[in-house]
Coordinates of C-alpha atoms and ligand atoms in Angstrom, one line a residue:
X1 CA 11.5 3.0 -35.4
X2 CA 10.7 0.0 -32.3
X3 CA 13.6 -1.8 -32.3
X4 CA 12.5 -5.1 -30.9
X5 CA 15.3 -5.0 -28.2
X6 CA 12.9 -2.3 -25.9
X7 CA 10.5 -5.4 -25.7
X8 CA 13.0 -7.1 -23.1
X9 CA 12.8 -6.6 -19.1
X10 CA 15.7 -4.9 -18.1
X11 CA 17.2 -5.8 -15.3
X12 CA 17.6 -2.9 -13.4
X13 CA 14.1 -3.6 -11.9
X14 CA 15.0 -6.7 -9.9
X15 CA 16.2 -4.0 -7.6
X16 CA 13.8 -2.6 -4.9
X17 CA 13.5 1.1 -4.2
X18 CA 12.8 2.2 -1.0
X19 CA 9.4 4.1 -2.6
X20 CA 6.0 4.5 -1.3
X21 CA 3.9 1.0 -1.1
X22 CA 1.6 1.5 -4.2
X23 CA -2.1 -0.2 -4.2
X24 CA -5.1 0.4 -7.0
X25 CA -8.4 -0.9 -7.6
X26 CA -10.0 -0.5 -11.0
X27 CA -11.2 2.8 -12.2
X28 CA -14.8 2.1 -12.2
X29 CA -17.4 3.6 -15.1
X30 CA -20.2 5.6 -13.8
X31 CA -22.8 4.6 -15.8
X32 CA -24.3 3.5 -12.8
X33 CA -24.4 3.8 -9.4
X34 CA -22.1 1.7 -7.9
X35 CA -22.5 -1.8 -6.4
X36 CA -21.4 -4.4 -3.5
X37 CA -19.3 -5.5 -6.3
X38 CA -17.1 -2.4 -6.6
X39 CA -17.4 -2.3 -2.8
X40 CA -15.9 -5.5 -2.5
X41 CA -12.8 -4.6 -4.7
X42 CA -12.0 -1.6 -2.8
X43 CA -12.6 -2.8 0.7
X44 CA -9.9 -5.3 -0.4
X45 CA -7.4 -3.1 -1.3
X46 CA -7.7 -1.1 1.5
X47 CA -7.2 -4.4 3.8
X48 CA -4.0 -4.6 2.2
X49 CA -3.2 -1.0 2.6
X50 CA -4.3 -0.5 6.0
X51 CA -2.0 -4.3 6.7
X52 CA 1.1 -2.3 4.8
X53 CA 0.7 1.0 7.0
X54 CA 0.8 -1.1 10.2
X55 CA 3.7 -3.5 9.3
X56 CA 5.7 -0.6 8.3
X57 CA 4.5 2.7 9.7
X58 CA 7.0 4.7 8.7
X59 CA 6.5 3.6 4.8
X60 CA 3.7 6.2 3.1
X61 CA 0.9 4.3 0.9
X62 CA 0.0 5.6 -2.1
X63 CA -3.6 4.1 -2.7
X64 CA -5.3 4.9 -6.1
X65 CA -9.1 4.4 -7.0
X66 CA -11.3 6.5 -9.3
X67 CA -13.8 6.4 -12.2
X68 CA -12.9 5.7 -16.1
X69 CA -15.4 8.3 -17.5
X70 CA -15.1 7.9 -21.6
X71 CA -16.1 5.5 -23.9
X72 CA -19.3 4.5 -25.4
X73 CA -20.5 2.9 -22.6
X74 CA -20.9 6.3 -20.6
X75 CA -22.0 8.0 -23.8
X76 CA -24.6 6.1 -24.7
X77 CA -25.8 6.5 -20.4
X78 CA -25.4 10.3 -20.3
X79 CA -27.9 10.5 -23.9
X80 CA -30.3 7.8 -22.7
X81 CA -30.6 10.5 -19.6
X82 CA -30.2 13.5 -21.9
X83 CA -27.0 14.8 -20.2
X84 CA -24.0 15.9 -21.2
X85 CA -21.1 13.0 -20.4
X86 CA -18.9 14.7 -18.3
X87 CA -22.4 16.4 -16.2
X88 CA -23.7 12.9 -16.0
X89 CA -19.9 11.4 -14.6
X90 CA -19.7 14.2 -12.3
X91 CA -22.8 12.9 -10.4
X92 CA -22.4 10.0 -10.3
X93 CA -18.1 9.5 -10.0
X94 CA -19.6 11.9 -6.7
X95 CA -21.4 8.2 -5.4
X96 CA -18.1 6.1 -6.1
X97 CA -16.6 8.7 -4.1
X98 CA -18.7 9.0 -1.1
X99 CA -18.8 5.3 -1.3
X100 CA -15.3 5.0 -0.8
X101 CA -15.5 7.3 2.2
X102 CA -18.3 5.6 4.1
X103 CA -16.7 2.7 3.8
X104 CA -13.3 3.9 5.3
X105 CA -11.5 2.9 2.1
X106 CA -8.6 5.1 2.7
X107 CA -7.5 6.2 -0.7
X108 CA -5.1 9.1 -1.5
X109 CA -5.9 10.2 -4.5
X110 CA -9.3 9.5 -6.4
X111 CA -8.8 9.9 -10.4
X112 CA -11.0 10.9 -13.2
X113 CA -10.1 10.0 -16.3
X114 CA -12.3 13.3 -17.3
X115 CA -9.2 15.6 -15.1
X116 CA -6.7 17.6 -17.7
X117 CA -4.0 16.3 -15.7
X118 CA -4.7 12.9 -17.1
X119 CA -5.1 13.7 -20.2
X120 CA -1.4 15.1 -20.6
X121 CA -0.5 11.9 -19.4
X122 CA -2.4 9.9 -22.1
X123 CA -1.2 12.5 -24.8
X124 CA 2.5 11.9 -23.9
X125 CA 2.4 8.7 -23.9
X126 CA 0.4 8.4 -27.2
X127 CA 3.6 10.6 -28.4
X128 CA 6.4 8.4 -26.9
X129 CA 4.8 5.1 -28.6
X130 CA 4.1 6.9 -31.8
X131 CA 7.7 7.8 -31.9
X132 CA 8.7 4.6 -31.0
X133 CA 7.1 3.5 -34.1
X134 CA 4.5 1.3 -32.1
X135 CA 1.5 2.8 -33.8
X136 CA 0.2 3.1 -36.9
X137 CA -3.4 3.1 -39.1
X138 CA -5.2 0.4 -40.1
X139 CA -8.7 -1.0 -40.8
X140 CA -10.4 -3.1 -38.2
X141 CA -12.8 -5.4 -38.9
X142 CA -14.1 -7.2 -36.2
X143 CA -17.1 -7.2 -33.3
X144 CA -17.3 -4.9 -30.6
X145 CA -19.4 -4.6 -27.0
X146 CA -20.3 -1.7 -26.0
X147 CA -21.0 -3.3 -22.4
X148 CA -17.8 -4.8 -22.2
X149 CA -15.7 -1.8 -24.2
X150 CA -14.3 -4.9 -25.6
X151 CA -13.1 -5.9 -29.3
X152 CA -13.8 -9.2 -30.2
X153 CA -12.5 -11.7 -32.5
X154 CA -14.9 -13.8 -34.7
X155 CA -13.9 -17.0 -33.3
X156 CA -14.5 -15.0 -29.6
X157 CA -18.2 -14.5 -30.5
X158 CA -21.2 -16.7 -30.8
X159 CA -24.2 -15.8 -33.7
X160 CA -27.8 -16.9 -32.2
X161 CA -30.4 -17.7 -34.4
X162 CA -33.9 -15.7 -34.2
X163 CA -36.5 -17.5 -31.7
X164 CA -39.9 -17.0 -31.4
X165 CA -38.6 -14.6 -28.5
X166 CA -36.0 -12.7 -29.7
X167 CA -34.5 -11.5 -33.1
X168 CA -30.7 -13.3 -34.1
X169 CA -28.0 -11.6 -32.4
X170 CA -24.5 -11.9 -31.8
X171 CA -23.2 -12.4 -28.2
X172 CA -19.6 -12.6 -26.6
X173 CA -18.7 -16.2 -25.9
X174 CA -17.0 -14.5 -22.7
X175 CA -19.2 -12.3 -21.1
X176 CA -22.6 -13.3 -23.1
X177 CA -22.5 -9.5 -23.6
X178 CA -24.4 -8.5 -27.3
X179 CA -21.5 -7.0 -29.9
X180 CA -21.9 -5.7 -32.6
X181 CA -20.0 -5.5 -36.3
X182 CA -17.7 -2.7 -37.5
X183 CA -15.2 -1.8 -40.1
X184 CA -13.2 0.8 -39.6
X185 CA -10.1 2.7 -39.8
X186 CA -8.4 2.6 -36.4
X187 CA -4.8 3.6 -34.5
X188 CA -3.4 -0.1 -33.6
X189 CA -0.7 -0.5 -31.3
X190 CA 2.0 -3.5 -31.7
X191 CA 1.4 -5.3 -28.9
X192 CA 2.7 -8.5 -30.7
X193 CA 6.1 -7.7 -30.4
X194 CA 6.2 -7.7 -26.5
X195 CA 4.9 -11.6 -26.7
X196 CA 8.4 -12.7 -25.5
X197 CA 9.2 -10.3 -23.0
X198 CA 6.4 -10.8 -21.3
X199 CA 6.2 -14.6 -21.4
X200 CA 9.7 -14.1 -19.7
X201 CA 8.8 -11.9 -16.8
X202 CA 5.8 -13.8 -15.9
X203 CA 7.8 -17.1 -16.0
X204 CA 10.5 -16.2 -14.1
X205 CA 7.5 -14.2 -11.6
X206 CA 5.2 -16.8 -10.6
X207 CA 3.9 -14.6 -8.0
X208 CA 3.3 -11.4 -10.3
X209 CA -0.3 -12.4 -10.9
X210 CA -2.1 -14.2 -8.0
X211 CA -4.2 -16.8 -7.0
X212 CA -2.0 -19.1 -9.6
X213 CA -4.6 -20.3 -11.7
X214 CA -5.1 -16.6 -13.4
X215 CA -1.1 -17.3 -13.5
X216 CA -1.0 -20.6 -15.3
X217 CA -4.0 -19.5 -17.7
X218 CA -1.6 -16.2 -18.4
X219 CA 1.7 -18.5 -19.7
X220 CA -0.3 -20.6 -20.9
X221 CA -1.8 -17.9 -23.4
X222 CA 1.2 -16.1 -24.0
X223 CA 2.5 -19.9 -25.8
X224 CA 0.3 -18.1 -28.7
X225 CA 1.0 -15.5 -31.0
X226 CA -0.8 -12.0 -29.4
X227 CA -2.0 -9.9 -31.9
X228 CA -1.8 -6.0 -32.8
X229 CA -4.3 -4.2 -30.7
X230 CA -6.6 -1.3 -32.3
X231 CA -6.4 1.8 -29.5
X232 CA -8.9 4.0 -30.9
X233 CA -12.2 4.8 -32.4
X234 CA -13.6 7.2 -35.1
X235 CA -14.7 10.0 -33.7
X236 CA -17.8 10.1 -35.3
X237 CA -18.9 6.7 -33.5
X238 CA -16.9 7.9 -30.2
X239 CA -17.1 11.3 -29.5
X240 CA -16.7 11.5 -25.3
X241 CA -13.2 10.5 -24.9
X242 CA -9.5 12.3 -25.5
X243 CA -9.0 12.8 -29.1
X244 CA -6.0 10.8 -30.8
X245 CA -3.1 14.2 -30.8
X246 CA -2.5 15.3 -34.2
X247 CA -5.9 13.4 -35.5
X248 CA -8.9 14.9 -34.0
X249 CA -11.2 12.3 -36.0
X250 CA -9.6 9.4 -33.6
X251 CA -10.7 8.9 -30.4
X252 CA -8.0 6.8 -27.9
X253 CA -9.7 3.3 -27.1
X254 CA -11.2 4.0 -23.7
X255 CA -9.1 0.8 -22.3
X256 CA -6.0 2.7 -23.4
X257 CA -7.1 5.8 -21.8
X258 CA -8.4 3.5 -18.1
X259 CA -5.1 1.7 -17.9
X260 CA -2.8 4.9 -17.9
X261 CA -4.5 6.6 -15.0
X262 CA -2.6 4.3 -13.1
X263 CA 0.4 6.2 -14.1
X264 CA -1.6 9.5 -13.7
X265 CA -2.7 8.9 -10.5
X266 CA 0.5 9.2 -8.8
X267 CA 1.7 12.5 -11.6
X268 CA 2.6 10.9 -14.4
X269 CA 4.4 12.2 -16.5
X270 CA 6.9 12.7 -14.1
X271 CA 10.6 14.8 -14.4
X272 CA 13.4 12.8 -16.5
X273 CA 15.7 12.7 -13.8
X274 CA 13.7 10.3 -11.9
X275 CA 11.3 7.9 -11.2
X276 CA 7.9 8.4 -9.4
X277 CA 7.5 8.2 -5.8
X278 CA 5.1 5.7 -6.2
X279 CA 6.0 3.5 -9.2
X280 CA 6.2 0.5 -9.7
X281 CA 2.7 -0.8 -8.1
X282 CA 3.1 -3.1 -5.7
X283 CA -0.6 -4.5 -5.8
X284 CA -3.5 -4.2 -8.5
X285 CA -6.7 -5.4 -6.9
X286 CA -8.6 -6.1 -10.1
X287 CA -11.9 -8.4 -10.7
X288 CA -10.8 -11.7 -13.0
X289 CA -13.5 -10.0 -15.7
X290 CA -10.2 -7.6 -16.4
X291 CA -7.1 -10.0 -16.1
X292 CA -6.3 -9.7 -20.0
X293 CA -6.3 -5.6 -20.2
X294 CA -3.6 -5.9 -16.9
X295 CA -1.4 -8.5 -17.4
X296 CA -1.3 -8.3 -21.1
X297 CA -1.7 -4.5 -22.5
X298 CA -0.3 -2.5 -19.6
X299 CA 2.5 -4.6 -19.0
X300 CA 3.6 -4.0 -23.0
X301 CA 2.9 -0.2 -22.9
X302 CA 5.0 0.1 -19.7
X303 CA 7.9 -2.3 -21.8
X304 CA 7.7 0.1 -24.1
X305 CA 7.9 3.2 -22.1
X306 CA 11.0 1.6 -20.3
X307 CA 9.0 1.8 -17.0
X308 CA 9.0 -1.6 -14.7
X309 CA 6.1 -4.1 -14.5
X310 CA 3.8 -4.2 -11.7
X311 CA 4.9 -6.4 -8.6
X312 CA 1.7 -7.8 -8.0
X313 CA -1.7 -8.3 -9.9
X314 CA -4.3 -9.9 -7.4
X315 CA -7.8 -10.9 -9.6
X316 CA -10.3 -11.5 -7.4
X317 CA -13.7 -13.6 -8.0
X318 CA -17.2 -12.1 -8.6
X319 CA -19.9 -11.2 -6.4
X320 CA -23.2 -13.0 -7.5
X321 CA -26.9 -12.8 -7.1
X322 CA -29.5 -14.5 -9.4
X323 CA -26.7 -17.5 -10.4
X324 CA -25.3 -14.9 -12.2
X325 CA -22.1 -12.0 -11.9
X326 CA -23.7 -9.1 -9.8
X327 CA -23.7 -6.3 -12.7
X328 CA -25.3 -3.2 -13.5
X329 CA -26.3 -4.1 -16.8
X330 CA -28.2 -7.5 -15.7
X331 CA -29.7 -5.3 -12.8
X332 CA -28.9 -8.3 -10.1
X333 CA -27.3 -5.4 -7.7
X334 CA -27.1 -4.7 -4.4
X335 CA -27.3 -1.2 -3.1
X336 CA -24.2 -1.2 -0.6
X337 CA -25.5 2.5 0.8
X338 CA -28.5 0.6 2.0
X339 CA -26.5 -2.1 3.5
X340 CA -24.3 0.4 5.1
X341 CA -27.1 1.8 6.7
X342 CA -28.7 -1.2 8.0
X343 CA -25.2 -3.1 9.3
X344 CA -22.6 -0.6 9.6
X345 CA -19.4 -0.8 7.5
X346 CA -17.2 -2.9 9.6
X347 CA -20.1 -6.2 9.7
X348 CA -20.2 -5.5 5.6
X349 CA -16.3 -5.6 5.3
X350 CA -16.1 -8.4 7.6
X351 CA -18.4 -10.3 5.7
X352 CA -16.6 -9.5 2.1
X353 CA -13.1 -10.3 3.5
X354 CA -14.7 -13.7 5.1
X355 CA -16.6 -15.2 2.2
X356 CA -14.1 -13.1 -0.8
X357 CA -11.4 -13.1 1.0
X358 CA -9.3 -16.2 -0.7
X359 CA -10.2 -14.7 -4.5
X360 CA -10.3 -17.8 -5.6
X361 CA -13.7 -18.5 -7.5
X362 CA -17.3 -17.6 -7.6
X363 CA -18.9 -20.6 -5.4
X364 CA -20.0 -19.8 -3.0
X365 CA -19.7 -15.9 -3.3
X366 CA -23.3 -15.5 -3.5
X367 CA -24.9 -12.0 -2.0
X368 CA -27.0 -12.9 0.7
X369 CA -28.9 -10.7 3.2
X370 CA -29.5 -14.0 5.3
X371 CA -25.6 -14.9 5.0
X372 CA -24.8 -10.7 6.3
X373 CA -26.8 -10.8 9.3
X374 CA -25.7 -14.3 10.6
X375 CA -22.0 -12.6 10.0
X376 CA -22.8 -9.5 12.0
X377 CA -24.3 -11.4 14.5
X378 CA -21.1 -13.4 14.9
X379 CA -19.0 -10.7 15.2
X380 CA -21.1 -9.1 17.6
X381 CA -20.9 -12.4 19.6
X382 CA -17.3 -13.4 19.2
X383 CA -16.1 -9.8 19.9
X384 CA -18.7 -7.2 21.3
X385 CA -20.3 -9.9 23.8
X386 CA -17.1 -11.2 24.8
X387 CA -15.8 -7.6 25.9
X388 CA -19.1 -7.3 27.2
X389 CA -18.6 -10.3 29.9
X390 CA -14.9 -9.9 30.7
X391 CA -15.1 -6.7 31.9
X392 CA -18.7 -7.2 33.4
X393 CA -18.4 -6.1 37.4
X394 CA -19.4 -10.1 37.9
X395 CA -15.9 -10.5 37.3
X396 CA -14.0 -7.3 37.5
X397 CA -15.6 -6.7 41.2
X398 CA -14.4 -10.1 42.6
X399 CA -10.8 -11.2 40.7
X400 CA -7.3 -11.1 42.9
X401 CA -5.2 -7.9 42.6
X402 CA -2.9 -9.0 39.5
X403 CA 0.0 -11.1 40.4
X404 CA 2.3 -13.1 37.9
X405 CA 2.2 -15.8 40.0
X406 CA -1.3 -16.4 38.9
X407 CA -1.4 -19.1 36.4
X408 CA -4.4 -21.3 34.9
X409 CA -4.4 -24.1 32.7
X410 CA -7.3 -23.7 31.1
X411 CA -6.1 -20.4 29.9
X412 CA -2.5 -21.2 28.7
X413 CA -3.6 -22.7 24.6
X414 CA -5.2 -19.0 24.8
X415 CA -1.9 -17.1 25.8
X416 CA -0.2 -18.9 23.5
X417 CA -2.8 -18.6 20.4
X418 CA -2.4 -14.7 20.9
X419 CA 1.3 -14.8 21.0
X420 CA 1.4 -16.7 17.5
X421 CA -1.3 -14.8 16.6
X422 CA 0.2 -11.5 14.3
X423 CA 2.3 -13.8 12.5
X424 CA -0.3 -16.2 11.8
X425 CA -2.1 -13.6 10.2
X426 CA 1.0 -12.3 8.4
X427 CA 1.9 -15.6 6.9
X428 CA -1.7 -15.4 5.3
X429 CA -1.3 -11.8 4.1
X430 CA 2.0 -12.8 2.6
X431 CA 0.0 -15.3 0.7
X432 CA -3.0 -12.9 -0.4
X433 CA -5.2 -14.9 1.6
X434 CA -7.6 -12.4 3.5
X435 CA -10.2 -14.7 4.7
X436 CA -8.0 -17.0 6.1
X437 CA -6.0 -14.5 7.8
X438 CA -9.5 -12.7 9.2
X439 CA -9.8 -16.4 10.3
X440 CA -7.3 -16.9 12.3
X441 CA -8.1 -14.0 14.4
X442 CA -11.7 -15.0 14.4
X443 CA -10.4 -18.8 15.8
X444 CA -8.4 -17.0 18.9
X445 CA -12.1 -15.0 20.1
X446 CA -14.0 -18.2 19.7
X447 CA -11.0 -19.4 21.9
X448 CA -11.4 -16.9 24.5
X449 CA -15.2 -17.4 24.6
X450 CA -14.7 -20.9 25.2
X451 CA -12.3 -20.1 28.1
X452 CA -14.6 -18.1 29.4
X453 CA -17.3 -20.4 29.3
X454 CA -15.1 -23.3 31.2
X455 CA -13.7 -21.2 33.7
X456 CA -17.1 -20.1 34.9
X457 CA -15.0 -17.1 36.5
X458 CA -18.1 -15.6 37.6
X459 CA -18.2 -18.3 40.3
X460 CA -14.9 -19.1 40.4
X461 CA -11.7 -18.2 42.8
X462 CA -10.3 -15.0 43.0
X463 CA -7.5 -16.3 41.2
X464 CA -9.2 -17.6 38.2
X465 CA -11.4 -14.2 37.6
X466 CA -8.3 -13.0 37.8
X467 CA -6.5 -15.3 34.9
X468 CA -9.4 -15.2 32.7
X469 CA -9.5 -11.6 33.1
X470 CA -5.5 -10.8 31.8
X471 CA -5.8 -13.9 29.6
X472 CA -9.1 -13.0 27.5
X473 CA -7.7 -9.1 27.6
X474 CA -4.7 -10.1 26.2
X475 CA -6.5 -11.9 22.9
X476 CA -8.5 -8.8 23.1
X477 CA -6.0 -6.5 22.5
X478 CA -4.2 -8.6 20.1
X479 CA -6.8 -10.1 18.1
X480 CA -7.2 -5.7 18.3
X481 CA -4.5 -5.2 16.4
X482 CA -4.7 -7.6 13.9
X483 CA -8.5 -6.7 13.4
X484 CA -7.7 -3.0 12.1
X485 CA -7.2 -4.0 8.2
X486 CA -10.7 -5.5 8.1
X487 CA -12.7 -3.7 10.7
X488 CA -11.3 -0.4 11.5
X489 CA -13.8 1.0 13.2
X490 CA -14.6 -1.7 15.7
X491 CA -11.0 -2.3 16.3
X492 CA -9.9 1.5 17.1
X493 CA -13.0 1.1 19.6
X494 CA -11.9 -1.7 21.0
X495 CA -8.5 -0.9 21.5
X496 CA -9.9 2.7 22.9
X497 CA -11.9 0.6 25.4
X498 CA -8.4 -1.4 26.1
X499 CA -7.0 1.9 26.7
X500 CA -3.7 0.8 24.0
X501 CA -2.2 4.3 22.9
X502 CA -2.1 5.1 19.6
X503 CA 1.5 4.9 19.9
X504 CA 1.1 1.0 20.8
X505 CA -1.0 -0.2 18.0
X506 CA 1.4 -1.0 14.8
X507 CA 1.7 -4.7 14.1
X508 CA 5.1 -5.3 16.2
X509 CA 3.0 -4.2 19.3
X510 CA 0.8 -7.6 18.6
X511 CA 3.7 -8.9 20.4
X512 CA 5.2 -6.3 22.9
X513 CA 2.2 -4.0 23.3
X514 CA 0.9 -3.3 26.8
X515 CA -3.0 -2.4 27.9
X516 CA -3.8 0.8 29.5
X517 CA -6.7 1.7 31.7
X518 CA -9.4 -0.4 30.5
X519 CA -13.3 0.6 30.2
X520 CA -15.5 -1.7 31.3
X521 CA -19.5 -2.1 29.9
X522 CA -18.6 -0.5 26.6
X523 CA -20.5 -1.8 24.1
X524 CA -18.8 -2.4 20.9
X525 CA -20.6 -1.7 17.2
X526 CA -21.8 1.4 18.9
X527 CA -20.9 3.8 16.0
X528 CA -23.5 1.5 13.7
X529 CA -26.3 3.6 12.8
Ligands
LIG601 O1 -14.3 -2.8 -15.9 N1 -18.1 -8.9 -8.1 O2 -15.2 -1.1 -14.7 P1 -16.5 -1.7 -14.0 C1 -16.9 -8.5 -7.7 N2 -13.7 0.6 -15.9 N3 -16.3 -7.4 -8.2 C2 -17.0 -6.7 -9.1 C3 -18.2 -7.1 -9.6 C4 -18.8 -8.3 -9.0 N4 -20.0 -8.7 -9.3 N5 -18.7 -6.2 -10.5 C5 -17.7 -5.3 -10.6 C6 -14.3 -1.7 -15.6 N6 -16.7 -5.6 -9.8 C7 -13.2 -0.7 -16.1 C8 -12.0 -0.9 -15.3 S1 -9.4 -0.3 -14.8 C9 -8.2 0.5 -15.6 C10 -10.8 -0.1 -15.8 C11 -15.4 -4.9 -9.6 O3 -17.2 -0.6 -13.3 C12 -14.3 -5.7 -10.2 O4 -13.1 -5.3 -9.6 O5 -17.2 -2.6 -15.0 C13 -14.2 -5.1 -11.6 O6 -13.0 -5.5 -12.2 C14 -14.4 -3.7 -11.3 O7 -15.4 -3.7 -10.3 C15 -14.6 -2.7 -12.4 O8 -15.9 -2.8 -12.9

């Protein structure tokens, strides 16, 4: 039986192994084609990646995404288009897929909840809870969304009276998504007895679930009672999802089955005598719609499993359009193919990482064509244009031969801007703060183009062509480095045209990295379509 002393964090995991960096966005359900939104969550985890690989190159990144294909949800899609589930995931988990590719989210393994692999994993853990004696049957009464895969509580739902509109219904104070009533005999799991343990690691983890309001809100919830979770469904209501082992008339709760492929997606269950090469995470990118399912229900089934707590949980705000959370099922979307096509992928991910990049809350995180083009248009300025003039013959053909004796004021708060420049951006990584560190880079080109503009080097001495020249190349190829998390296109052509080696281009090289034989006239963006 659960002996309440596995619901405590052991302390072995204050230690840090010297594993793989581990990153995941949601698994996202293909009951739809996907949307800026779900672009947005996993061009942010692969800033962070991307950020880890060139801090520590020699450290391999595991970086998980995928599609969470059961549930009722996808059920009820795959009838309404009179397909078979797993037919009607397979297309369209292909579009999450190709998504992630043309955006150059560099995953390494893309999971499908549908893959037998993860349903071993889902089955052995099922088994090592059961024998834990943290699962057994009992009747659920309660509401449920289909939209949300959610259970609700009554005092978590709102009952609308009839208009002259629409017939009474009852709605999810939450989401506003409909639910609907049902009694039935379900698995539950006892998530109540991990309320301590986990009020404990978050408390003495401030950082373990970021920005800090999702934090507070977290401990502040945890002060209550939690109670017993149902994980499954009749199989007669759910049919497309892993059957409950030993009860093929249960189907596991699809949220059970989404949260393990986590674990799955780096081979879960893995050999006795030792730990994963990837586990513990070390960053969740999630939206803040899913906050309760990872802080709370994960966090106890890995307590339970004796497997350490994810380092990091970052819950970023939502994409809107129409006032309202950009979602498939209000039909407020944005096709990010189309966008892709039109801007290239480096003007879209520089315009999520500027305007989503502090997570902090919907203002302001409005989808706007308007808003995209002014941003690609900036960059284009700020970067392509300013490449563009400092290598332009108008200087190039009339600077002095280098010298180190040449120095310019005007040029020195530039010098030193790109000096501080990779640890500016650091100390905003560190923080989780992607806009502000995209920022920082964007303030040194603004910087060189405002050099540029007061030197007039065009008509200036041989000397100051030939200060502006080192100067505005020397933000270039660092503002080059920092650039390749957000816009790695752009950047690897921009440090091509720089002529830095691939050997040069790691983070420490923002500081001691040298230029090579730089092309002039290239213009920058070229690759857009
Ligand atoms: O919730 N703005 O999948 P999902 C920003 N399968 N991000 C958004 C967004 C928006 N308007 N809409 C969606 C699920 N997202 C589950 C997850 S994980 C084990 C299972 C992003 O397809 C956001 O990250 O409804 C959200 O959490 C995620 O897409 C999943 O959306």
């Amino acid at each position: 039986m659960f002996s309440k002393a596995l619901a405590r964090v052991p302390r072995r995991w204050v230690s840090t192994s010297n594993k793989p960096w581990y990153i995941t966005t949601p698994i996202f359900y293909p009951n739809a084609i996907p949307h800026i939104g779900h672009l947005y969550s996993l061009v942010t985890a692969d800033i962070f990646a991307r950020y880890q690989t060139l801090k520590n190159p020699s450290r391999p990144v595991c970086f998980v995404t995928g599609t969470d294909e059961h549930g009722l949800k996808i059920q009820k899609a795959a009838l309404d288009k009179g397909l078979f589930p797993k037919e009607f995931c397979d297309a369209i988990s292909q579009q999450f897929r190709k998504l992630a590719n043309e955006a150059d989210v560099n995953f390494t393994k893309f999971i499908r909840t549908s893959e037998e692999a993860h349903y071993t994993s889902v089955e052995h853990i099922w088994r090592q809870l059961d024998r834990l004696g943290l699962i057994y049957k009992g009747s659920y009464s309660g509401w449920y969304s289909i939209t949300d895969e959610c259970f609700y509580t009554e005092g978590q739902v709102l009952h609308i009276a009839e208009d002259g509109n629409s017939p009474a219904r009852t709605i999810s104070k939450e989401t506003g998504a409909t639910v609907e009533y049902s009694s039935e005999t379900n698995y539950m799991f006892r998530l109540s007895e991990f309320r301590e343990a986990l009020l404990q690691h978050y408390t003495s983890n401030p950082n373990s679930v970021v920005p800090q309001s999702h934090h507070a809100r977290l401990v502040s919830l945890l002060q209550s009672p939690l109670e017993d979770i149902s994980i499954s469904r009749p199989r007669s209501r759910l049919s497309w999802g892993i059957p409950v082992p030993n009860d093929s008339e249960h189907t596991v709760y699809v949220w059970f089955d989404a949260l393990i492929s986590y674990l799955t997606g780096i081979g879960y269950p893995w050999p006795d005598s030792g730990m994963s090469k990837g586990w513990p995470v070390d960053m969740q990118v999630i939206g803040k719609d899913i906050v309760r399912f990872h802080t709370i229900y994960l966090p106890a089934v890995l307590l339970a499993l004796g497997l350490p707590l994810q380092r990091q949980i970052l819950a970023h705000a939502h994409w809107t359009s129409s006032q309202k959370k950009m979602s498939k099922s209000l039909g407020n979307t944005t096709d990010p193919f189309q966008a892709i096509e039109e801007f290239g992928i480096d003007s879209i991910r520089y315009y999520l990482a500027k305007v989503g990049g502090r997570f902090q809350d919907d203002v302001g995180q409005y989808w706007s064509h308007v808003q995209l083009a002014k941003h690609d248009k900036e960059l284009q300025t700020i970067l392509g244009n300013l490449f563009m003039r400092i290598t332009s013959p108008a200087i190039t053909s009339r600077m002095a031969p280098a010298s180190s004796d040449i120095h310019n004021e005007t040029f020195v708060p530039l010098l030193q801007a790109s000096k501080a420049l990779p640890s500016l951006v650091s100390s905003h990584m560190d923080r989780a703060n992607v806009a502000d560190a995209l920022e920082a880079v964007v303030d040194v080109l603004k910087l060189a183009n405002k050099c540029l503009t007061d030197a007039v080097p065009w008509k200036s001495s041989p000397e100051v062509a030939r200060a502006s020249y080192d100067s505005c190349l020397e933000a270039l190829r660092v503002s080059g480095i920092c650039l390749q998390p957000f816009i790695p296109r752009v950047a690897a052509e921009l440090l091509d045209a720089l002529g830095v080696s691939s050997a040069e281009r790691s983070w420490n090289h923002g500081h001691t990295g040298s230029l090579g034989n730089v092309v002039s006239g290239v213009r920058l963006f070229r690759s857009k379509s």
